[in-house]
CSV table of N, CA and C and ligand atoms in Angstrom, one decimal:
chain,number,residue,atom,x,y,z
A,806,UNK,N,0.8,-1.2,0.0
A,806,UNK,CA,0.0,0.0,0.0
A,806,UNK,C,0.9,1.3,0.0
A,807,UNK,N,-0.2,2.0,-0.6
A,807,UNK,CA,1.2,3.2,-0.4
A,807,UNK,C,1.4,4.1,0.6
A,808,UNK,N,2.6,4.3,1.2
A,808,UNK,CA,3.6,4.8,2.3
A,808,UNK,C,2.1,6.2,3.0
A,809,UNK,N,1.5,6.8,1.7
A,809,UNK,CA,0.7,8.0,2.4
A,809,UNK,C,-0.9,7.5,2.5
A,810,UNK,N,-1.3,6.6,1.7
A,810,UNK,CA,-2.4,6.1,2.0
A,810,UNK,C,-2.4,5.4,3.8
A,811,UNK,N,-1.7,4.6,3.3
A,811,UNK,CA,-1.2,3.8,5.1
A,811,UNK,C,-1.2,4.7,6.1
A,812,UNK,N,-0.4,6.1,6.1
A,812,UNK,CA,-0.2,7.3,7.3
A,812,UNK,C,-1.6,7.2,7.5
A,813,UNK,N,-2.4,8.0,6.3
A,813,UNK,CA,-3.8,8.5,6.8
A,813,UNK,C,-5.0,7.5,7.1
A,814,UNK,N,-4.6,6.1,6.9
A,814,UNK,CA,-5.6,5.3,7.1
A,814,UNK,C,-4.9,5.0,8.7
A,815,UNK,N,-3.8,5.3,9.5
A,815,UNK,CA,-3.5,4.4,10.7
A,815,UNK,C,-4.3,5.5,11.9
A,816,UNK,N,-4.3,6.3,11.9
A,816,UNK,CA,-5.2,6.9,13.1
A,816,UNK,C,-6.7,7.0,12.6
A,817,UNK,N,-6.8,6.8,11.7
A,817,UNK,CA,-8.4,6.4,11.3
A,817,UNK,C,-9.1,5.2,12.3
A,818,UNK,N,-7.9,3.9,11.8
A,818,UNK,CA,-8.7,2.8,11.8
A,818,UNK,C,-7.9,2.5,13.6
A,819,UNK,N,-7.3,3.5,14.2
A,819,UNK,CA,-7.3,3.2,15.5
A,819,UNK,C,-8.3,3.6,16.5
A,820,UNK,N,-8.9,4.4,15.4
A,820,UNK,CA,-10.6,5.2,16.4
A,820,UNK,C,-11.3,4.2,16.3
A,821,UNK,N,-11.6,3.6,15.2
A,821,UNK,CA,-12.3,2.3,14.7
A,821,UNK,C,-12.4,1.1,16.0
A,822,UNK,N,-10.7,1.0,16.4
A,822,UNK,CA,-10.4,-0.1,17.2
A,822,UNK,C,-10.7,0.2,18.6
A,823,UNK,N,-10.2,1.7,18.6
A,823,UNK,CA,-10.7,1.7,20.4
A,823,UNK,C,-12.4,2.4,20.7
A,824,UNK,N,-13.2,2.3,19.5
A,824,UNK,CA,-14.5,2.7,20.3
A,824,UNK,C,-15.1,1.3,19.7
A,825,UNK,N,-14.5,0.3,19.9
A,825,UNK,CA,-15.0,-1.2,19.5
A,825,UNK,C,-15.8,-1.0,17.8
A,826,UNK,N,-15.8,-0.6,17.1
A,826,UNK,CA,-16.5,-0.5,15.6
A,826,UNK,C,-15.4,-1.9,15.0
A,827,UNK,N,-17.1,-2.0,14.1
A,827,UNK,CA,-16.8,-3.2,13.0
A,827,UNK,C,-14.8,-2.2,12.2
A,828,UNK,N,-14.1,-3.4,12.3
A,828,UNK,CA,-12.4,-2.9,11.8
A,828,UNK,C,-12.6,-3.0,10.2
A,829,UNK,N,-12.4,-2.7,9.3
A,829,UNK,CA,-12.1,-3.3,7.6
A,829,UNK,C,-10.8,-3.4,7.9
A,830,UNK,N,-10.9,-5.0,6.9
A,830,UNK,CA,-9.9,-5.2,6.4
A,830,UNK,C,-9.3,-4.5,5.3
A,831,UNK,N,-8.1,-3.9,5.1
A,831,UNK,CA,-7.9,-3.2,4.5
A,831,UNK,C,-6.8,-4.0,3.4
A,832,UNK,N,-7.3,-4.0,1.9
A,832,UNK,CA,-6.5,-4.9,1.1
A,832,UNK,C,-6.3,-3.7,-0.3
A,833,UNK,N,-4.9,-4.3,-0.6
A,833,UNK,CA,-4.4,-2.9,-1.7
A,833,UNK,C,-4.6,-3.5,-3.1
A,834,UNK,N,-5.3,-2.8,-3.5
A,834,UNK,CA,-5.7,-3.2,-4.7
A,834,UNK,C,-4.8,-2.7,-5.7
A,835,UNK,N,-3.8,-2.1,-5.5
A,835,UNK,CA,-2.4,-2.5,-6.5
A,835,UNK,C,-2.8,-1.2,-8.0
A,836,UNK,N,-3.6,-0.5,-8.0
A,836,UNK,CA,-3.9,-0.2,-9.2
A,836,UNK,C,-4.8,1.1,-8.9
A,837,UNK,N,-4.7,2.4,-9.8
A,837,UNK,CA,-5.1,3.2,-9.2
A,837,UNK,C,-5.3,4.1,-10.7
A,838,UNK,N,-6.7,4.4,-11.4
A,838,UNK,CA,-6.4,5.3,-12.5
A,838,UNK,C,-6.1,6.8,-12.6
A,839,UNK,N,-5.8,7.0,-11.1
A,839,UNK,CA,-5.0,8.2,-11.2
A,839,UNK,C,-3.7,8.5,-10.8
A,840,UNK,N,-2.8,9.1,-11.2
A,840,UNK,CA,-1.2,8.6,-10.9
A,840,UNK,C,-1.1,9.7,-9.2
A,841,UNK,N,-2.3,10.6,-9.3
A,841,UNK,CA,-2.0,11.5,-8.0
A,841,UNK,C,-2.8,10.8,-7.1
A,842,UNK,N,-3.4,10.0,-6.9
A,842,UNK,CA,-4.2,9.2,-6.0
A,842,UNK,C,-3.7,7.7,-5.4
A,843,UNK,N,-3.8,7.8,-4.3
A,843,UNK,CA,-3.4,5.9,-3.8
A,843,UNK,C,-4.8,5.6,-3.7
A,844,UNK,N,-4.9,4.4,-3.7
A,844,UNK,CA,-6.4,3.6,-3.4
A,844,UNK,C,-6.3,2.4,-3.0
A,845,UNK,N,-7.6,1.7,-1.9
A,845,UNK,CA,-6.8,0.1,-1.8
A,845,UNK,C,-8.6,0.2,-1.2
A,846,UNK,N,-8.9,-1.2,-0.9
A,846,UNK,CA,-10.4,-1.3,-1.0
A,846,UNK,C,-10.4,-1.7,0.6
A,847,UNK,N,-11.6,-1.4,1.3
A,847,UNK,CA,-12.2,-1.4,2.7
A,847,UNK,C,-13.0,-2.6,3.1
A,848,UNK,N,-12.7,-4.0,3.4
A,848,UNK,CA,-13.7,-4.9,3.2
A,848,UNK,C,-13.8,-5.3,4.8
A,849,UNK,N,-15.0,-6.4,5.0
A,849,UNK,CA,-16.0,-6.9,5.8
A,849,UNK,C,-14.8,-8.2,6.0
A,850,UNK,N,-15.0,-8.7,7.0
A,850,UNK,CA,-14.3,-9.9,7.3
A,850,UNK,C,-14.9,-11.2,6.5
A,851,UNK,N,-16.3,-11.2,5.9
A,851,UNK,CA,-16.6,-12.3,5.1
A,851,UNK,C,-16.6,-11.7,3.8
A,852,UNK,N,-16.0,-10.6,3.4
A,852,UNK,CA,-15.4,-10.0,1.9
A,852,UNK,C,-17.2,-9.4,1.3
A,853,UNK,N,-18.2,-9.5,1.9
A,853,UNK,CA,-19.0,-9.6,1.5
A,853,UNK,C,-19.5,-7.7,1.5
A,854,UNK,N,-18.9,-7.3,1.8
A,854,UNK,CA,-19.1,-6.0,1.9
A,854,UNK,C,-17.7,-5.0,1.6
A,855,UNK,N,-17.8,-4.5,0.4
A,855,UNK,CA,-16.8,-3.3,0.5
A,855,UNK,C,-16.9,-2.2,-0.4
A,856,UNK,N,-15.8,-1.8,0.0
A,856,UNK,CA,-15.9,0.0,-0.6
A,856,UNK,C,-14.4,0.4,-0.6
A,857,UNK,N,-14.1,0.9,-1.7
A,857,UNK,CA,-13.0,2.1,-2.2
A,857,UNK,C,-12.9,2.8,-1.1
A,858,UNK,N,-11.7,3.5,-0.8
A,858,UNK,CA,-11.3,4.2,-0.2
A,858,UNK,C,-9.4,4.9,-1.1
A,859,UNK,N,-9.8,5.6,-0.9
A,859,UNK,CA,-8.4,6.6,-1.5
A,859,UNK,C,-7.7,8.4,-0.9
A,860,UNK,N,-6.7,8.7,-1.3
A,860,UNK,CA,-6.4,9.4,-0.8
A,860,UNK,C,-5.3,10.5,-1.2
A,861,UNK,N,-5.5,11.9,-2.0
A,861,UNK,CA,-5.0,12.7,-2.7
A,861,UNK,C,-3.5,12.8,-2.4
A,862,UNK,N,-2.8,12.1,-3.1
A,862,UNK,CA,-1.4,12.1,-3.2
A,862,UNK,C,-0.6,13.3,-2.6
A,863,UNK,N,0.3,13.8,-1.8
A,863,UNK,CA,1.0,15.2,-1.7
A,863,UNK,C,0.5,16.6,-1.1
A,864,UNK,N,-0.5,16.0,-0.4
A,864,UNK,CA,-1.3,17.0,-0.3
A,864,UNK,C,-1.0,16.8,1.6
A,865,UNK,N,-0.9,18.0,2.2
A,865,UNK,CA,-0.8,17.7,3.4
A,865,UNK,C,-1.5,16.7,4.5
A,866,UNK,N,-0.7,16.3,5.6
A,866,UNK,CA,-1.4,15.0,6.4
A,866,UNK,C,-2.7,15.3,6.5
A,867,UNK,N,-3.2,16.4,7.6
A,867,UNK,CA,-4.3,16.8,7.7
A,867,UNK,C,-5.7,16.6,6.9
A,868,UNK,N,-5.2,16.6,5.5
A,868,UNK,CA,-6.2,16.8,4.9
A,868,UNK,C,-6.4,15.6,4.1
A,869,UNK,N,-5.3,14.8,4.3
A,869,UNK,CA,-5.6,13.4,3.7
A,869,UNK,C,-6.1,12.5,4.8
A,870,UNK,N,-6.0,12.9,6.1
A,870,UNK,CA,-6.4,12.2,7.2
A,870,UNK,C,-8.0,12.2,7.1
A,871,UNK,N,-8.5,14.1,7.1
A,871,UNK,CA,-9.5,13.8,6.7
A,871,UNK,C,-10.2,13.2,5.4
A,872,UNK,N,-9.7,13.3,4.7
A,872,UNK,CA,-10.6,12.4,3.3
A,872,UNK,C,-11.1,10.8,3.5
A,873,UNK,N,-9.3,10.2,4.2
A,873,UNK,CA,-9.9,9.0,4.0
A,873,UNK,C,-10.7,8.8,5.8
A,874,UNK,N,-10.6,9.6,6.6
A,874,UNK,CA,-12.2,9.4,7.4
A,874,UNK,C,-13.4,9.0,7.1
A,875,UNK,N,-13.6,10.4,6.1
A,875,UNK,CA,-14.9,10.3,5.7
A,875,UNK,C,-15.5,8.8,4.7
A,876,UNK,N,-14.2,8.7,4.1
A,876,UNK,CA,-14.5,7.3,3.5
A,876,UNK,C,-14.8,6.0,4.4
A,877,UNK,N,-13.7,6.2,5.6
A,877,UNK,CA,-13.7,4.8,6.2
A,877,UNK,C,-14.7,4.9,7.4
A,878,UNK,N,-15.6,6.1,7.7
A,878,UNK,CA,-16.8,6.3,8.3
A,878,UNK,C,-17.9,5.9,7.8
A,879,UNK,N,-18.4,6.2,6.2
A,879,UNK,CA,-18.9,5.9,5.5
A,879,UNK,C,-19.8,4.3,5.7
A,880,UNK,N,-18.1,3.7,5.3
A,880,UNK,CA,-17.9,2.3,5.4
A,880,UNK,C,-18.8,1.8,7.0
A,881,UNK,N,-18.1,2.3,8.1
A,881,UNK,CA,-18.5,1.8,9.5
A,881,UNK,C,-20.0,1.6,9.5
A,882,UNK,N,-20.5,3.3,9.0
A,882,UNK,CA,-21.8,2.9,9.2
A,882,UNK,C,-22.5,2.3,8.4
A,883,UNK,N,-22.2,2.0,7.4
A,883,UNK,CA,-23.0,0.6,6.3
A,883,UNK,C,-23.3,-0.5,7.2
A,884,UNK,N,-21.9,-1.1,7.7
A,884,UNK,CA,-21.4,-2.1,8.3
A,884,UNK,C,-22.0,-2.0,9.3
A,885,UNK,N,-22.6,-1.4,10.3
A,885,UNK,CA,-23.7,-1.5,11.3
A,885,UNK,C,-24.8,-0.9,11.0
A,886,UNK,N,-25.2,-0.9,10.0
A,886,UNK,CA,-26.9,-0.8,9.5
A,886,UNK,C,-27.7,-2.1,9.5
A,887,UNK,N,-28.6,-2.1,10.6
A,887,UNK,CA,-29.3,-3.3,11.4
A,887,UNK,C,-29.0,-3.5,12.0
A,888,UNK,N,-27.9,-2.6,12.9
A,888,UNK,CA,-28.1,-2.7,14.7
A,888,UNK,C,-28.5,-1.6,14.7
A,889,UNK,N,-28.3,-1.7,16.4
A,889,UNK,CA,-28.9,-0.7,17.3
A,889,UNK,C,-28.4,1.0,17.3
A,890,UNK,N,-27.0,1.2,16.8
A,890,UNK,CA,-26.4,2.0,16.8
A,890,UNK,C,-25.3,2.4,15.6
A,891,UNK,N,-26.2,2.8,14.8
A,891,UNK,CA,-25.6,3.4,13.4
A,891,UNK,C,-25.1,4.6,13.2
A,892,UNK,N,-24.5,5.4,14.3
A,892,UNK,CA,-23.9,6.6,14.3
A,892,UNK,C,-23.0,6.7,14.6
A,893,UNK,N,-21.9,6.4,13.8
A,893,UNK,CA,-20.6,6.4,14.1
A,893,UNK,C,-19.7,7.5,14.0
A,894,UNK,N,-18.4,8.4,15.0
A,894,UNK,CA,-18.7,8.3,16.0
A,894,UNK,C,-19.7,8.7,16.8
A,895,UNK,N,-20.3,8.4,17.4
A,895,UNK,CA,-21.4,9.2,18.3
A,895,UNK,C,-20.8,10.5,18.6
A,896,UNK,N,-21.8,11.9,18.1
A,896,UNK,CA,-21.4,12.8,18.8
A,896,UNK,C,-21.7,12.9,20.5
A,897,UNK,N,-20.8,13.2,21.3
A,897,UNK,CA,-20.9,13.1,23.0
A,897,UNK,C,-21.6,14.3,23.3
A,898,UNK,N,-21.8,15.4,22.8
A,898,UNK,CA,-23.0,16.2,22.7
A,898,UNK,C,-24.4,15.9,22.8
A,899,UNK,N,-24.7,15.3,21.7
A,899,UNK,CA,-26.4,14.6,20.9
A,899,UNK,C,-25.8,12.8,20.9
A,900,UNK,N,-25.4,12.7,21.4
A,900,UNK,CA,-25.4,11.2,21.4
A,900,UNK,C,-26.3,10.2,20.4
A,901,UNK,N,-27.6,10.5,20.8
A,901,UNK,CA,-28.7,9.7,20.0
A,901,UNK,C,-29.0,10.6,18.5
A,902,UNK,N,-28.3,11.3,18.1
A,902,UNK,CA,-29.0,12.5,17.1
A,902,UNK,C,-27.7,12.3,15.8
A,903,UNK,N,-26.9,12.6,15.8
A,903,UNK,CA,-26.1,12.5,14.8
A,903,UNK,C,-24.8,12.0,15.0
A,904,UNK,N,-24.2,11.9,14.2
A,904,UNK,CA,-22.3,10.9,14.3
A,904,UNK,C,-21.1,12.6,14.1
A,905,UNK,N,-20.4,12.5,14.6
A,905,UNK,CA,-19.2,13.2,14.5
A,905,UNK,C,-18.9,13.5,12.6
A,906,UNK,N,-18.2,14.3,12.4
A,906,UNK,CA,-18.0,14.8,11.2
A,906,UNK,C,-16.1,15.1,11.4
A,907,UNK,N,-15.6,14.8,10.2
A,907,UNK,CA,-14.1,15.3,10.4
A,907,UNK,C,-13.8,16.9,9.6
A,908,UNK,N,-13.5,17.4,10.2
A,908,UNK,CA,-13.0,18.8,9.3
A,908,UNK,C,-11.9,19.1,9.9
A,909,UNK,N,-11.0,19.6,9.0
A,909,UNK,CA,-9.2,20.0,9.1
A,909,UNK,C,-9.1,21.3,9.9
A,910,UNK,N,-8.8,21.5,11.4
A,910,UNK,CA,-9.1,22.8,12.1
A,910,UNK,C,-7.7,22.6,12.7
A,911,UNK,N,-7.3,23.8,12.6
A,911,UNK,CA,-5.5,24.2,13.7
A,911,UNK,C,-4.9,23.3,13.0
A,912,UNK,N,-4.8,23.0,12.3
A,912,UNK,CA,-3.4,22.3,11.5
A,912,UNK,C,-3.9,20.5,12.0
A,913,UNK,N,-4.9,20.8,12.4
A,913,UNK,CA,-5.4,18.7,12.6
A,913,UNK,C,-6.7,18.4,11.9
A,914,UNK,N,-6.9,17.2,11.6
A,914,UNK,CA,-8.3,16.4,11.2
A,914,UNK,C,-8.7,16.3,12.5
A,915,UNK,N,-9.6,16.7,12.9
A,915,UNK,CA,-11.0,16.9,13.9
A,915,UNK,C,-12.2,16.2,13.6
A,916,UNK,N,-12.6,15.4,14.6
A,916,UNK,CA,-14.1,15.1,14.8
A,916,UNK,C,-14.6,16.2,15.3
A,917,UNK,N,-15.4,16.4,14.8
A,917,UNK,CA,-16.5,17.4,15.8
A,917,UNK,C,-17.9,17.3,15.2
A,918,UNK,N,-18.5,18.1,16.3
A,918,UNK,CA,-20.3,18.2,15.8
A,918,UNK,C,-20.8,19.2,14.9
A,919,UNK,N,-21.3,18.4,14.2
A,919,UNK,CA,-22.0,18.9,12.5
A,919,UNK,C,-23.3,20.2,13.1
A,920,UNK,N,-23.3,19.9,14.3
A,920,UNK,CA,-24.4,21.1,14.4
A,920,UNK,C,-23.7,22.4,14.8
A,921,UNK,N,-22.8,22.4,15.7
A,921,UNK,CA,-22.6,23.4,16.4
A,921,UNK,C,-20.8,23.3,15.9
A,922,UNK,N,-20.1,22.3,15.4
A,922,UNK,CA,-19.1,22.8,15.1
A,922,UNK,C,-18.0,22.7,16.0
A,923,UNK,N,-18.4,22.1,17.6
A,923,UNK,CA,-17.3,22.1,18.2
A,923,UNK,C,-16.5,20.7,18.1
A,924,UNK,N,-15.1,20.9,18.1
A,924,UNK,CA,-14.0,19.8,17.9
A,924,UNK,C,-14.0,19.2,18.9
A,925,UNK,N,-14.4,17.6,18.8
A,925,UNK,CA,-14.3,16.9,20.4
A,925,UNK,C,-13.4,16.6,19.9
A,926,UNK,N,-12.5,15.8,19.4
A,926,UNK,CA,-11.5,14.7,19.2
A,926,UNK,C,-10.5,15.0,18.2
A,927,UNK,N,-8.8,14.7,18.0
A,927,UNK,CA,-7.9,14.9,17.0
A,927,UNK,C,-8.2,13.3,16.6
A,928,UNK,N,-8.0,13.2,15.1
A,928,UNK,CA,-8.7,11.9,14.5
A,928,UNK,C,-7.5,11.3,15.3
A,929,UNK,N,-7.5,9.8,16.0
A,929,UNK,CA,-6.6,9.2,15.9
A,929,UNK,C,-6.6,9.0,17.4
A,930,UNK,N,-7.7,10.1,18.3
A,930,UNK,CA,-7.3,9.9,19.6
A,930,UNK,C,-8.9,9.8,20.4
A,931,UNK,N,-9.6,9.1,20.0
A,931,UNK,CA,-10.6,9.1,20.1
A,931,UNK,C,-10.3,8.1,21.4
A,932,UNK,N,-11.5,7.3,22.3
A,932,UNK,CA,-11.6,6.1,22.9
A,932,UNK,C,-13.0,6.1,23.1
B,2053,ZN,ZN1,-23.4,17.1,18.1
């Protein structure tokens, strides 16, 4: 996989791990039709579920942290549609109301709440 895809998928998928969310396996699909983009595919442990995921080559951390968020959020919540709790991450504001959002604030990828805007979490340091 490639060296910047990997950076911005490892504090993704360690929020994934410590608020217990379904993990993708993450497999590189070797092949990419654009030479400024990495890409590698997001799957289900029974392969039965996936999704692309990619990430704008050269472009600072921050902002490739957030892109591939939004993608591997995306994913999460598919992956728990038919349970109880399909809002990944739970905003700790509205808990029952909406999921966290990533946007690039102070030089970091930020969760925060899509209503009000405030930054709970630096992506990567969630629990
Ligand atoms: Zn909120």
């Amino acid at each position: 996989m490639h060296v910047q895809l990997a950076g911005a998928l490892a504090p993704v998928l360690a929020d994934v791990t410590a608020t217990g969310a379904p993990v993708p396996r993450v497999v590189d699909d070797g092949w990419s039709a654009d030479p400024g983009t990495a890409t590698a595919m997001l799957s289900s442990g029974d392969g039965r579920h996936g999704a692309g995921v990619s990430v704008p080559l050269g472009r600072p951390r921050p902002e490739q942290v957030s892109h591939v968020a939004g993608m591997v959020q995306d994913w999460v919540v598919d992956e728990l549609r038919g349970t109880t709790a399909t809002n990944w991450p739970p905003c700790p504001h509205h808990p029952t109301t909406h999921p966290l959002e990533v946007v690039v604030r102070d030089g970091a990828a930020r969760w925060s709440c899509p209503r009000d805007g405030t930054p709970v979490a630096v992506v990567g340091t969630l629990r």
